[in-house]
Coordinates of C-alpha atoms and ligand atoms in Angstrom, one line a residue:
M11 CA -0.1 -0.1 -0.3
G12 CA 1.6 3.5 -0.9
E13 CA 1.1 6.4 1.4
L14 CA -2.5 7.0 2.0
F15 CA -3.4 10.0 1.8
A16 CA -7.0 11.8 0.4
V17 CA -6.3 15.8 -0.8
R18 CA -3.2 17.4 -1.3
W19 CA -1.6 20.0 -2.7
Q20 CA 1.0 20.2 -6.2
E21 CA 2.8 23.2 -7.5
R22 CA 3.9 21.2 -11.0
P23 CA 5.1 24.1 -14.2
D24 CA 2.4 24.3 -15.8
G25 CA 0.1 24.9 -13.1
P26 CA -0.8 24.0 -9.7
V27 CA -3.4 21.0 -9.0
V28 CA -5.7 19.2 -6.3
Q29 CA -4.0 15.8 -6.2
L30 CA -6.8 13.4 -4.7
L31 CA -6.4 9.9 -4.3
D32 CA -9.6 7.9 -6.4
Q33 CA -11.8 7.0 -4.5
T34 CA -14.0 4.8 -6.6
R35 CA -10.9 2.8 -7.7
L36 CA -9.5 1.7 -4.3
P37 CA -8.6 -1.4 -2.7
G38 CA -8.2 -2.7 -5.9
E39 CA -5.7 -0.1 -7.3
E40 CA -5.1 2.9 -5.8
V41 CA -5.2 5.6 -8.6
V42 CA -3.6 9.5 -7.8
L43 CA -6.1 11.8 -10.1
D44 CA -4.3 15.1 -10.9
C45 CA -7.3 18.0 -11.0
A46 CA -6.4 20.9 -12.4
D47 CA -9.6 22.4 -12.6
L48 CA -12.8 23.4 -11.4
E49 CA -14.4 21.0 -13.3
T50 CA -12.7 18.2 -13.1
L51 CA -13.0 18.8 -9.0
A52 CA -16.5 19.1 -8.8
E53 CA -16.7 16.3 -11.0
A54 CA -14.5 14.1 -8.5
I55 CA -17.0 15.4 -5.4
R56 CA -19.9 14.8 -7.2
A57 CA -18.6 10.6 -7.9
L58 CA -17.0 10.3 -5.3
R59 CA -13.7 9.3 -6.0
V60 CA -13.4 11.9 -2.2
R61 CA -15.8 11.9 0.0
G62 CA -16.4 11.6 4.0
A63 CA -17.5 15.4 5.0
P64 CA -14.2 16.4 6.6
A65 CA -11.8 15.5 3.3
L66 CA -14.1 17.0 0.9
G67 CA -13.4 20.5 3.6
V68 CA -10.4 19.4 2.8
A69 CA -10.9 19.6 -1.1
A70 CA -12.9 22.2 -1.4
A71 CA -10.5 24.4 0.6
Y72 CA -7.5 23.5 -2.2
G73 CA -10.3 24.0 -4.6
V74 CA -10.8 27.6 -4.0
V75 CA -7.5 28.4 -4.5
L76 CA -7.7 26.5 -7.2
G77 CA -10.4 28.1 -8.4
A78 CA -8.4 31.8 -7.7
H79 CA -5.2 30.1 -10.4
T80 CA -7.7 28.8 -13.3
G81 CA -9.8 32.1 -13.2
W82 CA -12.4 32.0 -10.7
T83 CA -13.6 34.5 -7.9
P84 CA -12.9 33.2 -4.5
E85 CA -16.4 33.6 -3.4
G86 CA -17.2 32.3 -7.1
A87 CA -15.3 29.2 -6.5
A88 CA -16.6 28.4 -3.7
A89 CA -20.1 28.3 -4.0
Y90 CA -19.2 26.1 -7.2
L91 CA -18.2 23.4 -5.2
T92 CA -20.6 24.1 -2.6
S93 CA -23.3 23.0 -4.7
Q94 CA -22.0 19.0 -5.8
R95 CA -23.3 17.7 -2.9
P96 CA -25.6 18.7 -0.7
T97 CA -25.8 17.2 3.0
A98 CA -21.6 17.5 4.6
V99 CA -21.4 20.3 5.7
N100 CA -17.9 20.7 5.5
L101 CA -17.9 21.9 2.4
G102 CA -19.6 24.4 1.9
W103 CA -18.0 25.7 5.1
A104 CA -14.6 25.0 4.2
A105 CA -15.0 26.9 1.5
A106 CA -16.2 29.7 3.0
R107 CA -14.0 30.1 5.4
T108 CA -10.8 29.5 2.1
A109 CA -12.7 31.9 0.3
A110 CA -12.2 34.9 2.9
A111 CA -8.8 34.4 3.1
G112 CA -8.6 36.0 -0.6
P113 CA -8.4 37.2 -2.9
D114 CA -5.0 36.4 -3.5
P115 CA -4.2 32.7 -4.4
A116 CA -1.4 33.2 -1.3
D117 CA -3.4 33.9 1.0
L118 CA -6.0 31.8 0.3
L119 CA -3.4 28.7 0.0
A120 CA -1.7 29.7 2.9
A121 CA -6.0 29.6 4.4
A122 CA -6.6 26.0 3.4
R123 CA -3.7 24.9 4.5
R124 CA -4.1 25.8 7.9
L125 CA -8.1 24.5 7.7
D126 CA -6.0 21.3 6.5
E127 CA -3.8 21.0 9.2
D128 CA -6.1 21.6 12.0
N129 CA -8.3 18.8 10.1
A130 CA -5.4 16.0 11.2
E131 CA -4.6 17.9 14.2
A132 CA -9.1 17.8 15.3
C133 CA -8.5 14.4 14.5
R134 CA -5.7 13.5 16.9
A135 CA -7.7 15.4 19.8
I136 CA -11.1 14.2 18.6
G137 CA -9.4 10.0 19.0
R138 CA -7.8 10.7 22.5
H139 CA -11.4 12.3 24.0
G140 CA -12.9 9.0 22.5
A141 CA -10.3 6.2 23.4
D142 CA -11.0 7.4 27.3
L143 CA -15.0 7.6 27.2
L144 CA -15.4 4.3 25.7
A145 CA -12.4 4.1 28.9
E146 CA -15.6 5.0 31.5
L147 CA -18.5 3.1 28.9
V148 CA -16.9 -0.9 28.7
D149 CA -14.7 -2.5 30.6
G150 CA -11.7 -4.5 29.6
D151 CA -11.0 -5.4 26.2
V152 CA -14.0 -3.5 23.7
G153 CA -15.8 -4.5 20.5
L154 CA -16.5 -1.4 18.2
L155 CA -19.0 -1.8 14.8
T156 CA -18.6 1.5 12.7
H157 CA -20.2 2.1 9.5
C158 CA -19.3 3.7 6.2
N159 CA -16.0 5.4 6.1
T160 CA -14.2 8.1 8.9
G161 CA -10.1 7.2 8.6
M162 CA -8.0 9.1 7.2
L163 CA -9.1 8.8 3.3
A164 CA -12.5 10.1 4.9
C165 CA -11.2 12.6 7.4
Q166 CA -7.2 13.7 5.7
G167 CA -6.5 12.7 8.9
I168 CA -6.9 9.6 11.4
G169 CA -9.9 9.7 11.4
T170 CA -12.9 10.9 13.1
A171 CA -14.8 7.5 14.0
F172 CA -12.2 5.0 12.9
G173 CA -9.5 7.4 14.8
V174 CA -11.5 6.8 17.9
A175 CA -10.7 3.2 17.1
R176 CA -7.2 3.4 16.1
T177 CA -6.4 5.0 19.7
V178 CA -7.9 2.3 21.0
F179 CA -6.2 0.0 19.2
E180 CA -2.7 1.2 20.1
E181 CA -4.1 1.6 23.7
G182 CA -3.7 -2.1 22.9
R183 CA -7.7 -2.6 23.8
M184 CA -9.7 -3.2 21.1
A185 CA -11.1 -7.1 21.5
R186 CA -12.6 -6.3 17.5
L187 CA -14.1 -3.9 14.7
L188 CA -16.6 -4.6 13.0
V189 CA -17.1 -3.1 9.6
D190 CA -20.2 -2.6 7.6
E191 CA -20.1 -3.4 4.4
T192 CA -22.3 0.1 3.7
R193 CA -24.6 -0.4 0.4
P194 CA -24.8 0.7 -2.1
L195 CA -21.0 1.7 -2.7
L196 CA -19.0 -0.6 0.4
Q197 CA -17.5 2.4 1.7
G198 CA -16.9 -0.3 4.6
A199 CA -16.4 -3.3 2.5
R200 CA -13.5 -0.9 0.2
L201 CA -12.4 1.7 2.4
T202 CA -12.7 1.0 6.1
A203 CA -11.3 -2.8 5.5
Y204 CA -8.6 -1.4 3.6
E205 CA -7.4 1.3 6.3
A206 CA -8.2 -1.8 8.9
G207 CA -6.5 -4.2 7.7
A208 CA -3.0 -1.9 6.3
L209 CA -3.0 -1.0 9.7
G210 CA -3.7 -4.4 11.3
M211 CA -6.6 -4.0 12.7
P212 CA -8.1 -7.2 14.3
H213 CA -11.8 -6.6 11.9
A214 CA -14.3 -8.4 10.0
V215 CA -16.7 -7.0 7.8
L216 CA -20.3 -8.2 7.4
V217 CA -23.3 -7.4 5.7
D218 CA -25.2 -4.1 6.8
G219 CA -28.1 -6.4 7.7
A220 CA -25.8 -8.6 10.2
A221 CA -25.7 -5.2 12.5
A222 CA -28.3 -6.2 15.7
A223 CA -27.7 -10.0 15.6
L224 CA -23.7 -9.2 16.5
M225 CA -25.4 -6.4 18.9
A226 CA -27.7 -9.2 19.9
A227 CA -24.7 -11.8 20.3
G228 CA -22.1 -9.9 22.5
D229 CA -20.2 -9.4 19.8
V230 CA -20.0 -5.4 20.0
D231 CA -19.8 -3.5 23.6
A232 CA -20.2 0.7 21.4
V233 CA -20.7 1.6 17.7
L234 CA -18.4 4.3 16.5
V235 CA -20.1 6.9 13.3
G236 CA -19.5 10.1 11.7
A237 CA -21.8 12.6 10.5
D238 CA -22.2 14.7 7.7
R239 CA -24.7 17.5 9.6
I240 CA -24.8 18.3 13.4
A241 CA -28.6 20.3 13.9
A242 CA -28.4 22.7 16.8
N243 CA -30.0 20.0 18.9
G244 CA -27.9 17.2 18.4
D245 CA -29.9 15.6 15.1
T246 CA -27.5 13.8 12.9
A247 CA -26.8 13.7 9.2
N248 CA -24.6 10.2 8.0
K249 CA -24.7 7.5 5.8
V250 CA -27.8 6.1 5.6
G251 CA -27.9 2.8 7.9
T252 CA -26.6 4.9 10.6
Y253 CA -30.3 5.2 12.2
A254 CA -30.8 1.8 12.4
L255 CA -28.0 1.0 13.8
A256 CA -28.7 3.9 16.5
I257 CA -32.2 2.4 16.9
A258 CA -29.7 -1.6 17.5
A259 CA -27.7 0.1 19.3
A260 CA -31.0 2.0 22.2
H261 CA -32.2 -1.7 22.1
H262 CA -29.4 -3.5 23.8
G263 CA -28.3 -0.5 25.9
L264 CA -25.3 0.0 24.2
P265 CA -23.5 3.0 24.0
F266 CA -24.1 5.0 20.3
L267 CA -21.4 7.5 19.2
V268 CA -20.9 10.0 16.5
V269 CA -17.2 11.6 16.0
A270 CA -16.9 14.9 14.4
P271 CA -15.0 17.9 14.2
V272 CA -16.9 20.5 15.5
S273 CA -16.9 22.2 11.5
T274 CA -19.7 19.2 11.6
I275 CA -21.9 21.3 13.6
D276 CA -23.9 23.1 11.7
P277 CA -26.2 26.0 14.1
A278 CA -27.6 27.3 11.4
T279 CA -29.9 24.0 10.7
P280 CA -32.3 23.3 14.1
D281 CA -33.1 20.5 13.6
G282 CA -33.1 17.2 11.2
A283 CA -35.4 17.9 9.9
A284 CA -33.6 20.8 8.0
I285 CA -30.8 18.3 6.6
E286 CA -30.7 18.0 2.4
I287 CA -30.6 14.0 2.1
E288 CA -29.2 13.8 -0.8
E289 CA -30.5 11.3 -3.2
R290 CA -28.3 10.0 -5.7
D291 CA -28.6 7.5 -9.0
A292 CA -31.2 4.5 -8.7
D293 CA -28.7 2.9 -10.3
E294 CA -26.1 2.8 -7.6
V295 CA -28.5 0.0 -5.8
R296 CA -30.5 -1.6 -9.3
T297 CA -26.1 -2.8 -9.9
A298 CA -22.5 -4.0 -7.3
V299 CA -20.9 -1.0 -7.9
G300 CA -21.8 -0.9 -10.6
A301 CA -19.8 -4.2 -11.7
V302 CA -23.1 -6.6 -11.9
T303 CA -27.0 -5.9 -12.3
L304 CA -28.8 -6.8 -8.8
T305 CA -32.6 -6.0 -10.0
P306 CA -34.8 -7.0 -12.4
S307 CA -34.6 -4.7 -16.0
G308 CA -36.1 -1.6 -14.8
S309 CA -37.0 -2.0 -11.1
P310 CA -37.5 1.5 -9.6
A311 CA -34.9 1.7 -7.0
R312 CA -34.9 4.4 -3.8
N313 CA -31.2 6.1 -2.8
P314 CA -31.1 8.1 0.1
A315 CA -27.6 8.8 0.9
F316 CA -27.9 9.8 4.0
D317 CA -30.4 9.1 7.7
V318 CA -31.5 11.4 10.5
T319 CA -30.0 9.9 13.6
P320 CA -32.6 11.2 16.7
A321 CA -30.9 13.2 19.1
G322 CA -32.4 11.0 22.0
L323 CA -30.6 8.3 20.0
I324 CA -27.1 9.3 20.4
T325 CA -25.4 8.4 23.6
A326 CA -22.3 11.0 23.5
V327 CA -21.5 13.1 20.0
V328 CA -17.4 13.8 20.7
T329 CA -15.3 16.0 19.0
E330 CA -11.3 17.9 19.8
A331 CA -13.3 20.6 21.6
G332 CA -14.1 17.7 24.1
V333 CA -17.5 15.6 24.6
A334 CA -21.8 15.9 24.3
R335 CA -23.3 13.9 26.5
P336 CA -26.6 14.6 26.5
V337 CA -27.0 15.0 23.2
D338 CA -29.2 18.5 23.4
E339 CA -29.0 21.8 22.2
A340 CA -27.3 23.2 25.3
G341 CA -23.9 20.3 24.6
I342 CA -24.1 21.5 21.1
A343 CA -23.6 24.9 21.6
A344 CA -20.9 24.1 25.0
L345 CA -18.7 22.2 21.6
L346 CA -19.3 25.4 19.6
A347 CA -17.9 27.7 22.4
A348 CA -15.3 25.8 23.2
V349 CA -13.4 26.5 19.9
Ligands
MRU419 O1 -21.2 9.5 0.7 P1 -19.7 9.1 1.9 O2 -19.1 8.3 1.7 O3 -19.5 10.6 1.4 O4 -20.8 9.3 3.2 C1 -19.3 10.0 4.1 C2 -20.3 9.6 5.8 O5 -21.4 9.3 5.3 C3 -18.7 9.7 6.8 O6 -19.7 8.7 7.2 C4 -19.0 11.4 7.1 O7 -18.9 11.6 6.3 C5 -18.0 11.5 7.8 S1 -16.3 10.6 7.8 C6 -15.4 11.7 9.3

């Protein structure tokens, strides 16, 4: 496995590029994609070549700089990039924050690099807070279950939910990491298993429908998930299937932790009902990642890419600024005030 990264800025004699490790090609091939213009980067965002809320933020930040080199205003580039996917708040947050440092491309680049570094540092702090919380909640070695991909590929740093799992593993306290495959695009099976395997973590991939049964069997001590947008009241949008996991965890009396940087909290969104859920192409459901057709031809399919877990089902929100527990408006406001 080569060096794992999600996004990086590269100066070239013929102009700068935003480089992405194309996540649609993993785990089979490590293909680096050079985005020399905003249209290429926008396509990569829509196609999930770069994905995961924090990594989308870093991509948007460098994208605003790329825009400044290719004839866009910072504000125009930020608006264009923000419109590519609606649910992850980090995309628009990072684009706007970087654009505010303009219009000089050198100032924009300094702002994007700072955002990238802050993000990596936040992931390390999140790992520490989450591991400490798990030590409080669970005795002995910990069996964890996670959904989608929240590691280096989704964050650029060590990850959010995955960063907590990694910290627990490095402390020698991990019994196992159960990885939901995460239909339809299999971010768990393709990406989280790839990252866990590279680190030597004890892990196993399962079909999403097996999660509740493995909770009932006693294999899970806590569920860790990331977030795409956390509303002011703590309701949280994350990869579709998260809500069902939260219900199953509550039924089995298991801690359900949402793990994310404070930048994923959107104080302008009062609650989950106000979060726009991305509806993706139905062919993602009708096929196995495009390779095999699964349904009778012409079968209707629905493909909401995210769902909303109500705050009441979330044991804690873990961020770099600390932990909200219980998860309510006051707890979320305290996290925002702490950064
Ligand atoms: O559609 P994706 O792959 O971008 O969805 C990603 C997720 O839902 C992640 O759980 C979320 O962005 C958090 S990443 C730390």
